[in-house]
Amino acid sequence: MRPRVLLLAGLEPTGRAGLLADVAAVRARGGDAVAVPTAQTAQGSHTFAVVPASPRMLAAQVTAAREWGPLHAVKWGVVPGPSQLATARAALKDADAWWVVDPVVRSSRGQALSRLTARHYLALAGPRVLVTPNLEEAAWLLGRPALGTVEDAQEAAEALCQRGFGAVLVKGGHLPEGQGLADVLAYAGRTVVMRGRRLKRPPERRGTGCRLASALAAELGRGTGPEAAVRAAREHVTGYLRTGRD
Ligand SMILES: Cc1ncc(COP(=O)(O)O)c(N)n1
């Protein structure tokens, strides 16, 4: 089965991150991508700009995509503000799909991509919503101080499940050196620690969080369970980091 995945994300024209990276990951996983830009962005070495999408166009694009057939999964990347969030949610009403929510509010270089607050993200919780914060985003969502250990990540993943997310993947790629590297998945009352080796990341290979969430959406859309879907998505990102290709 070819999953049809809606990608709601910011357009970054080079495809290092954002919508084009998402499309590449979904296609590489054997899915069909429906790409709806929530914002236009420019992210160069000296240039940075974000312009939010018009809510009317966003609603029309999601509605039109649904007229052509069902969506099996939705990946939420950058959502620049509350009006784009509310509009996309309303246009997705009654869609029978997994949602993968990447709560990305700034770029890896620290530039603001979104005005959403932790409260906006917590309001997206639901039984078929998988949220994929990194350590910093998990602390931000929970209003806690920085998380520095695998145990902290585990506890945060469980706490976010308690807030109503069907599954939570806390990405531990930025754990301190001595801690090794581990992602933590919590769902259905279980917590799984997935260890890995730290890979050197060439600076141009960005958008790992975008690719992880999109590959995950393709897998969930195909009917793969959360744990196997996360393992497949992690392999996808490892391959991308090694080769620079999806
Ligand atoms: C449109 C868009 N979406 C997501 C990211 C995060 O990616 P990264 O963490 O590599 O900066 C980004 N920089 N731009």
mmCIF file of C-alpha atoms and ligand atoms in Angstrom:
data_model
loop_
_atom_site.group_PDB
_atom_site.id
_atom_site.type_symbol
_atom_site.label_atom_id
_atom_site.label_comp_id
_atom_site.label_asym_id
_atom_site.label_seq_id
_atom_site.Cartn_x
_atom_site.Cartn_y
_atom_site.Cartn_z
ATOM 1 C CA MET A 1 0.000 0.000 0.000
ATOM 2 C CA ARG A 2 1.304 3.454 -0.914
ATOM 3 C CA PRO A 3 0.576 5.815 1.979
ATOM 4 C CA ARG A 4 -0.607 9.293 1.025
ATOM 5 C CA VAL A 5 1.028 11.752 3.389
ATOM 6 C CA LEU A 6 0.090 15.396 3.867
ATOM 7 C CA LEU A 7 3.112 17.538 4.659
ATOM 8 C CA LEU A 8 2.343 20.834 6.374
ATOM 9 C CA ALA A 9 5.684 22.605 6.593
ATOM 10 C CA GLY A 10 7.705 25.677 5.777
ATOM 11 C CA LEU A 11 9.173 25.914 2.287
ATOM 12 C CA GLU A 12 12.961 26.297 2.347
ATOM 13 C CA PRO A 13 13.887 26.469 -1.350
ATOM 14 C CA THR A 14 17.161 24.488 -1.247
ATOM 15 C CA GLY A 15 15.517 21.454 0.369
ATOM 16 C CA ARG A 16 18.062 21.184 3.178
ATOM 17 C CA ALA A 17 15.175 21.394 5.642
ATOM 18 C CA GLY A 18 11.431 21.901 5.606
ATOM 19 C CA LEU A 19 8.894 20.946 2.971
ATOM 20 C CA LEU A 20 11.211 19.764 0.188
ATOM 21 C CA ALA A 21 13.187 17.602 2.622
ATOM 22 C CA ASP A 22 9.858 16.161 3.796
ATOM 23 C CA VAL A 23 8.777 15.327 0.235
ATOM 24 C CA ALA A 24 12.106 13.602 -0.445
ATOM 25 C CA ALA A 25 11.798 11.475 2.702
ATOM 26 C CA VAL A 26 8.179 10.435 2.027
ATOM 27 C CA ARG A 27 8.970 9.459 -1.571
ATOM 28 C CA ALA A 28 12.060 7.547 -0.490
ATOM 29 C CA ARG A 29 9.840 5.560 1.904
ATOM 30 C CA GLY A 30 7.473 4.665 -0.938
ATOM 31 C CA GLY A 31 4.761 7.167 -0.105
ATOM 32 C CA ASP A 32 2.909 9.827 -2.088
ATOM 33 C CA ALA A 33 3.522 13.328 -0.783
ATOM 34 C CA VAL A 34 0.969 16.132 -0.709
ATOM 35 C CA ALA A 35 3.011 19.255 0.023
ATOM 36 C CA VAL A 36 1.251 22.274 1.513
ATOM 37 C CA PRO A 37 3.467 25.220 2.495
ATOM 38 C CA THR A 38 2.579 26.818 5.830
ATOM 39 C CA ALA A 39 5.186 29.529 5.245
ATOM 40 C CA GLN A 40 7.811 30.675 2.795
ATOM 41 C CA THR A 41 11.292 30.905 4.271
ATOM 42 C CA ALA A 42 14.712 32.079 3.110
ATOM 43 C CA GLN A 43 17.607 30.626 5.099
ATOM 44 C CA GLY A 44 21.060 31.429 3.789
ATOM 45 C CA SER A 45 24.398 32.080 5.435
ATOM 46 C CA HIS A 46 23.508 35.758 5.931
ATOM 47 C CA THR A 47 19.882 35.985 4.882
ATOM 48 C CA PHE A 48 16.846 34.924 6.907
ATOM 49 C CA ALA A 49 13.154 35.612 6.331
ATOM 50 C CA VAL A 50 9.803 33.957 7.086
ATOM 51 C CA VAL A 51 6.444 34.888 5.556
ATOM 52 C CA PRO A 52 3.403 32.917 6.833
ATOM 53 C CA ALA A 53 1.030 31.366 4.303
ATOM 54 C CA SER A 54 -2.402 32.887 3.868
ATOM 55 C CA PRO A 55 -4.852 30.864 5.972
ATOM 56 C CA ARG A 56 -7.374 30.929 3.106
ATOM 57 C CA MET A 57 -4.935 29.323 0.686
ATOM 58 C CA LEU A 58 -3.843 26.805 3.321
ATOM 59 C CA ALA A 59 -7.459 25.736 3.857
ATOM 60 C CA ALA A 60 -8.091 25.529 0.105
ATOM 61 C CA GLN A 61 -4.989 23.406 -0.520
ATOM 62 C CA VAL A 62 -5.784 20.921 2.256
ATOM 63 C CA THR A 63 -9.433 20.741 1.220
ATOM 64 C CA ALA A 64 -8.538 20.240 -2.447
ATOM 65 C CA ALA A 65 -6.074 17.465 -1.562
ATOM 66 C CA ARG A 66 -8.790 15.683 0.411
ATOM 67 C CA GLU A 67 -11.171 15.883 -2.556
ATOM 68 C CA TRP A 68 -8.740 13.651 -4.502
ATOM 69 C CA GLY A 69 -8.632 10.913 -1.900
ATOM 70 C CA PRO A 70 -7.890 9.987 1.700
ATOM 71 C CA LEU A 71 -4.808 11.100 3.604
ATOM 72 C CA HIS A 72 -3.197 8.282 5.590
ATOM 73 C CA ALA A 73 -0.919 10.484 7.683
ATOM 74 C CA VAL A 74 -0.222 14.141 8.314
ATOM 75 C CA LYS A 75 3.182 15.536 9.207
ATOM 76 C CA TRP A 76 3.186 18.911 10.945
ATOM 77 C CA GLY A 77 6.449 20.810 10.589
ATOM 78 C CA VAL A 78 6.798 24.571 11.017
ATOM 79 C CA VAL A 79 3.454 26.252 11.649
ATOM 80 C CA PRO A 80 4.216 29.977 11.768
ATOM 81 C CA GLY A 81 1.307 31.131 13.914
ATOM 82 C CA PRO A 82 -2.040 30.363 15.560
ATOM 83 C CA SER A 83 -4.127 31.239 12.486
ATOM 84 C CA GLN A 84 -2.320 28.724 10.238
ATOM 85 C CA LEU A 85 -2.658 26.133 13.019
ATOM 86 C CA ALA A 86 -6.394 26.676 13.496
ATOM 87 C CA THR A 87 -7.048 26.730 9.750
ATOM 88 C CA ALA A 88 -5.180 23.501 9.033
ATOM 89 C CA ARG A 89 -6.855 21.766 11.962
ATOM 90 C CA ALA A 90 -10.295 22.795 10.773
ATOM 91 C CA ALA A 91 -9.553 21.640 7.206
ATOM 92 C CA LEU A 92 -8.456 18.246 8.580
ATOM 93 C CA LYS A 93 -11.578 17.724 10.653
ATOM 94 C CA ASP A 94 -12.685 14.057 10.551
ATOM 95 C CA ALA A 95 -9.614 12.930 8.563
ATOM 96 C CA ASP A 96 -8.811 9.360 9.588
ATOM 97 C CA ALA A 97 -5.038 9.674 9.799
ATOM 98 C CA TRP A 98 -2.063 9.519 12.108
ATOM 99 C CA TRP A 99 -0.522 12.900 12.856
ATOM 100 C CA VAL A 100 3.203 13.290 13.405
ATOM 101 C CA VAL A 101 3.901 16.627 15.073
ATOM 102 C CA ASP A 102 7.445 18.035 14.987
ATOM 103 C CA PRO A 103 7.283 21.003 17.383
ATOM 104 C CA VAL A 104 9.942 23.002 15.561
ATOM 105 C CA VAL A 105 9.805 26.684 16.445
ATOM 106 C CA ARG A 106 13.369 27.638 15.558
ATOM 107 C CA SER A 107 16.007 26.527 13.099
ATOM 108 C CA SER A 108 19.077 24.644 14.290
ATOM 109 C CA ARG A 109 20.855 28.023 14.022
ATOM 110 C CA GLY A 110 18.413 29.546 16.505
ATOM 111 C CA GLN A 111 16.266 31.651 14.153
ATOM 112 C CA ALA A 112 12.561 31.941 15.009
ATOM 113 C CA LEU A 113 10.322 30.080 12.545
ATOM 114 C CA SER A 114 7.069 30.153 14.515
ATOM 115 C CA ARG A 115 5.131 32.095 17.124
ATOM 116 C CA LEU A 116 3.388 29.011 18.539
ATOM 117 C CA THR A 117 3.611 28.363 22.266
ATOM 118 C CA ALA A 118 3.876 25.090 24.176
ATOM 119 C CA ARG A 119 0.173 25.418 24.927
ATOM 120 C CA HIS A 120 -0.676 25.352 21.199
ATOM 121 C CA TYR A 121 1.236 22.086 20.778
ATOM 122 C CA LEU A 122 -0.266 20.483 23.882
ATOM 123 C CA ALA A 123 -3.711 21.253 22.449
ATOM 124 C CA LEU A 124 -2.889 19.020 19.439
ATOM 125 C CA ALA A 125 -2.627 15.916 21.675
ATOM 126 C CA GLY A 126 -4.780 12.925 20.786
ATOM 127 C CA PRO A 127 -4.614 9.127 20.651
ATOM 128 C CA ARG A 128 -3.299 9.048 17.068
ATOM 129 C CA VAL A 129 -0.861 11.900 17.464
ATOM 130 C CA LEU A 130 2.864 11.170 17.753
ATOM 131 C CA VAL A 131 4.949 14.147 18.849
ATOM 132 C CA THR A 132 8.702 14.239 18.129
ATOM 133 C CA PRO A 133 10.427 16.841 20.351
ATOM 134 C CA ASN A 134 14.194 16.989 20.807
ATOM 135 C CA LEU A 135 15.422 17.394 24.392
ATOM 136 C CA GLU A 136 15.119 21.167 24.342
ATOM 137 C CA GLU A 137 11.629 21.098 22.832
ATOM 138 C CA ALA A 138 10.481 18.430 25.316
ATOM 139 C CA ALA A 139 11.595 20.629 28.235
ATOM 140 C CA TRP A 140 9.861 23.617 26.618
ATOM 141 C CA LEU A 141 6.603 21.683 26.088
ATOM 142 C CA LEU A 142 6.569 20.586 29.720
ATOM 143 C CA GLY A 143 7.799 23.904 31.161
ATOM 144 C CA ARG A 144 10.780 22.149 32.735
ATOM 145 C CA PRO A 145 14.480 22.962 33.057
ATOM 146 C CA ALA A 146 16.915 21.469 30.531
ATOM 147 C CA LEU A 147 16.964 17.668 30.170
ATOM 148 C CA GLY A 148 20.470 16.190 30.334
ATOM 149 C CA THR A 149 20.189 12.426 30.807
ATOM 150 C CA VAL A 150 18.497 9.441 29.189
ATOM 151 C CA GLU A 151 16.405 9.131 32.366
ATOM 152 C CA ASP A 152 15.246 12.745 31.965
ATOM 153 C CA ALA A 153 14.254 11.968 28.359
ATOM 154 C CA GLN A 154 12.335 8.875 29.487
ATOM 155 C CA GLU A 155 10.510 10.802 32.157
ATOM 156 C CA ALA A 156 9.651 13.604 29.732
ATOM 157 C CA ALA A 157 8.330 11.138 27.126
ATOM 158 C CA GLU A 158 6.084 9.531 29.737
ATOM 159 C CA ALA A 159 4.911 12.926 31.008
ATOM 160 C CA LEU A 160 3.931 13.964 27.461
ATOM 161 C CA CYS A 161 1.991 10.705 27.033
ATOM 162 C CA GLN A 162 0.119 11.648 30.193
ATOM 163 C CA ARG A 163 -0.851 14.898 28.487
ATOM 164 C CA GLY A 164 -2.768 12.852 25.909
ATOM 165 C CA PHE A 165 -0.363 12.141 23.042
ATOM 166 C CA GLY A 166 -0.760 8.606 21.696
ATOM 167 C CA ALA A 167 2.997 8.327 21.269
ATOM 168 C CA VAL A 168 6.010 10.481 22.108
ATOM 169 C CA LEU A 169 9.497 10.253 20.636
ATOM 170 C CA VAL A 170 12.048 12.317 22.544
ATOM 171 C CA LYS A 171 15.099 12.652 20.288
ATOM 172 C CA GLY A 172 18.321 12.438 22.272
ATOM 173 C CA GLY A 173 20.740 13.514 19.563
ATOM 174 C CA HIS A 174 21.955 16.366 21.753
ATOM 175 C CA LEU A 175 22.573 14.401 24.972
ATOM 176 C CA PRO A 176 25.900 15.333 26.621
ATOM 177 C CA GLU A 177 28.916 13.318 25.346
ATOM 178 C CA GLY A 178 29.145 10.832 28.229
ATOM 179 C CA GLN A 179 25.467 9.873 27.886
ATOM 180 C CA GLY A 180 25.801 8.133 24.532
ATOM 181 C CA LEU A 181 22.942 8.710 22.142
ATOM 182 C CA ALA A 182 19.445 7.490 22.703
ATOM 183 C CA ASP A 183 15.972 8.266 21.443
ATOM 184 C CA VAL A 184 13.103 7.414 23.768
ATOM 185 C CA LEU A 185 9.704 6.265 22.524
ATOM 186 C CA ALA A 186 6.770 6.125 24.930
ATOM 187 C CA TYR A 187 3.391 4.765 23.831
ATOM 188 C CA ALA A 188 0.605 2.520 25.088
ATOM 189 C CA GLY A 189 2.091 2.380 28.608
ATOM 190 C CA ARG A 190 5.536 1.255 27.350
ATOM 191 C CA THR A 191 8.819 3.097 27.124
ATOM 192 C CA VAL A 192 11.479 1.944 24.669
ATOM 193 C CA VAL A 193 15.030 3.337 24.719
ATOM 194 C CA MET A 194 16.670 3.135 21.285
ATOM 195 C CA ARG A 195 20.403 3.597 21.503
ATOM 196 C CA GLY A 196 22.601 4.589 18.615
ATOM 197 C CA ARG A 197 26.047 5.755 17.640
ATOM 198 C CA ARG A 198 26.776 9.433 17.224
ATOM 199 C CA LEU A 199 27.453 10.225 13.569
ATOM 200 C CA LYS A 200 29.447 13.235 12.393
ATOM 201 C CA ARG A 201 27.083 15.579 10.656
ATOM 202 C CA PRO A 202 28.449 17.600 7.750
ATOM 203 C CA PRO A 203 27.044 21.123 8.265
ATOM 204 C CA GLU A 204 25.047 21.117 5.010
ATOM 205 C CA ARG A 205 23.117 17.968 6.046
ATOM 206 C CA ARG A 206 20.318 19.669 7.890
ATOM 207 C CA GLY A 207 16.678 18.813 8.278
ATOM 208 C CA THR A 208 17.224 15.556 10.142
ATOM 209 C CA GLY A 209 14.196 16.238 12.356
ATOM 210 C CA CYS A 210 12.085 17.010 9.261
ATOM 211 C CA ARG A 211 13.161 13.795 7.550
ATOM 212 C CA LEU A 212 12.650 11.684 10.662
ATOM 213 C CA ALA A 213 9.090 12.941 11.176
ATOM 214 C CA SER A 214 8.198 12.568 7.480
ATOM 215 C CA ALA A 215 9.581 9.033 7.183
ATOM 216 C CA LEU A 216 7.693 8.218 10.386
ATOM 217 C CA ALA A 217 4.459 9.600 8.926
ATOM 218 C CA ALA A 218 4.903 7.481 5.784
ATOM 219 C CA GLU A 219 5.389 4.352 7.899
ATOM 220 C CA LEU A 220 2.464 5.048 10.219
ATOM 221 C CA GLY A 221 0.327 5.852 7.189
ATOM 222 C CA ARG A 222 1.172 2.446 5.753
ATOM 223 C CA GLY A 223 -0.093 0.817 8.951
ATOM 224 C CA THR A 224 3.249 0.075 10.597
ATOM 225 C CA GLY A 225 3.076 0.190 14.423
ATOM 226 C CA PRO A 226 4.800 3.036 16.290
ATOM 227 C CA GLU A 227 7.907 1.133 17.373
ATOM 228 C CA ALA A 228 8.699 -0.396 13.966
ATOM 229 C CA ALA A 229 7.863 2.933 12.312
ATOM 230 C CA VAL A 230 10.353 4.773 14.543
ATOM 231 C CA ARG A 231 13.056 2.179 13.833
ATOM 232 C CA ALA A 232 12.530 2.530 10.074
ATOM 233 C CA ALA A 233 12.566 6.335 10.295
ATOM 234 C CA ARG A 234 15.799 6.307 12.330
ATOM 235 C CA GLU A 235 17.395 4.133 9.659
ATOM 236 C CA HIS A 236 16.262 6.592 7.039
ATOM 237 C CA VAL A 237 17.966 9.473 8.869
ATOM 238 C CA THR A 238 21.137 7.451 9.454
ATOM 239 C CA GLY A 239 21.312 6.772 5.715
ATOM 240 C CA TYR A 240 20.779 10.460 4.967
ATOM 241 C CA LEU A 241 23.531 11.512 7.396
ATOM 242 C CA ARG A 242 25.945 9.004 5.853
ATOM 243 C CA THR A 243 25.221 9.724 2.191
ATOM 244 C CA GLY A 244 23.443 13.091 1.935
ATOM 245 C CA ARG A 245 20.605 11.387 0.047
ATOM 246 C CA ASP A 246 17.146 10.237 1.024
HETATM 247 C C1 LIG B 1 11.203 25.472 7.018
HETATM 248 C C2 LIG B 1 12.039 24.809 8.034
HETATM 249 N N1 LIG B 1 11.582 23.732 8.685
HETATM 250 C C3 LIG B 1 12.339 23.135 9.624
HETATM 251 C C4 LIG B 1 13.590 23.605 9.926
HETATM 252 C C5 LIG B 1 14.417 22.933 10.974
HETATM 253 O O1 LIG B 1 15.527 22.291 10.399
HETATM 254 P P1 LIG B 1 16.969 22.469 11.040
HETATM 255 O O2 LIG B 1 16.859 21.981 12.451
HETATM 256 O O3 LIG B 1 17.885 21.646 10.206
HETATM 257 O O4 LIG B 1 17.301 23.953 10.992
HETATM 258 C C6 LIG B 1 14.064 24.719 9.224
HETATM 259 N N2 LIG B 1 15.288 25.238 9.462
HETATM 260 N N3 LIG B 1 13.263 25.311 8.289
#
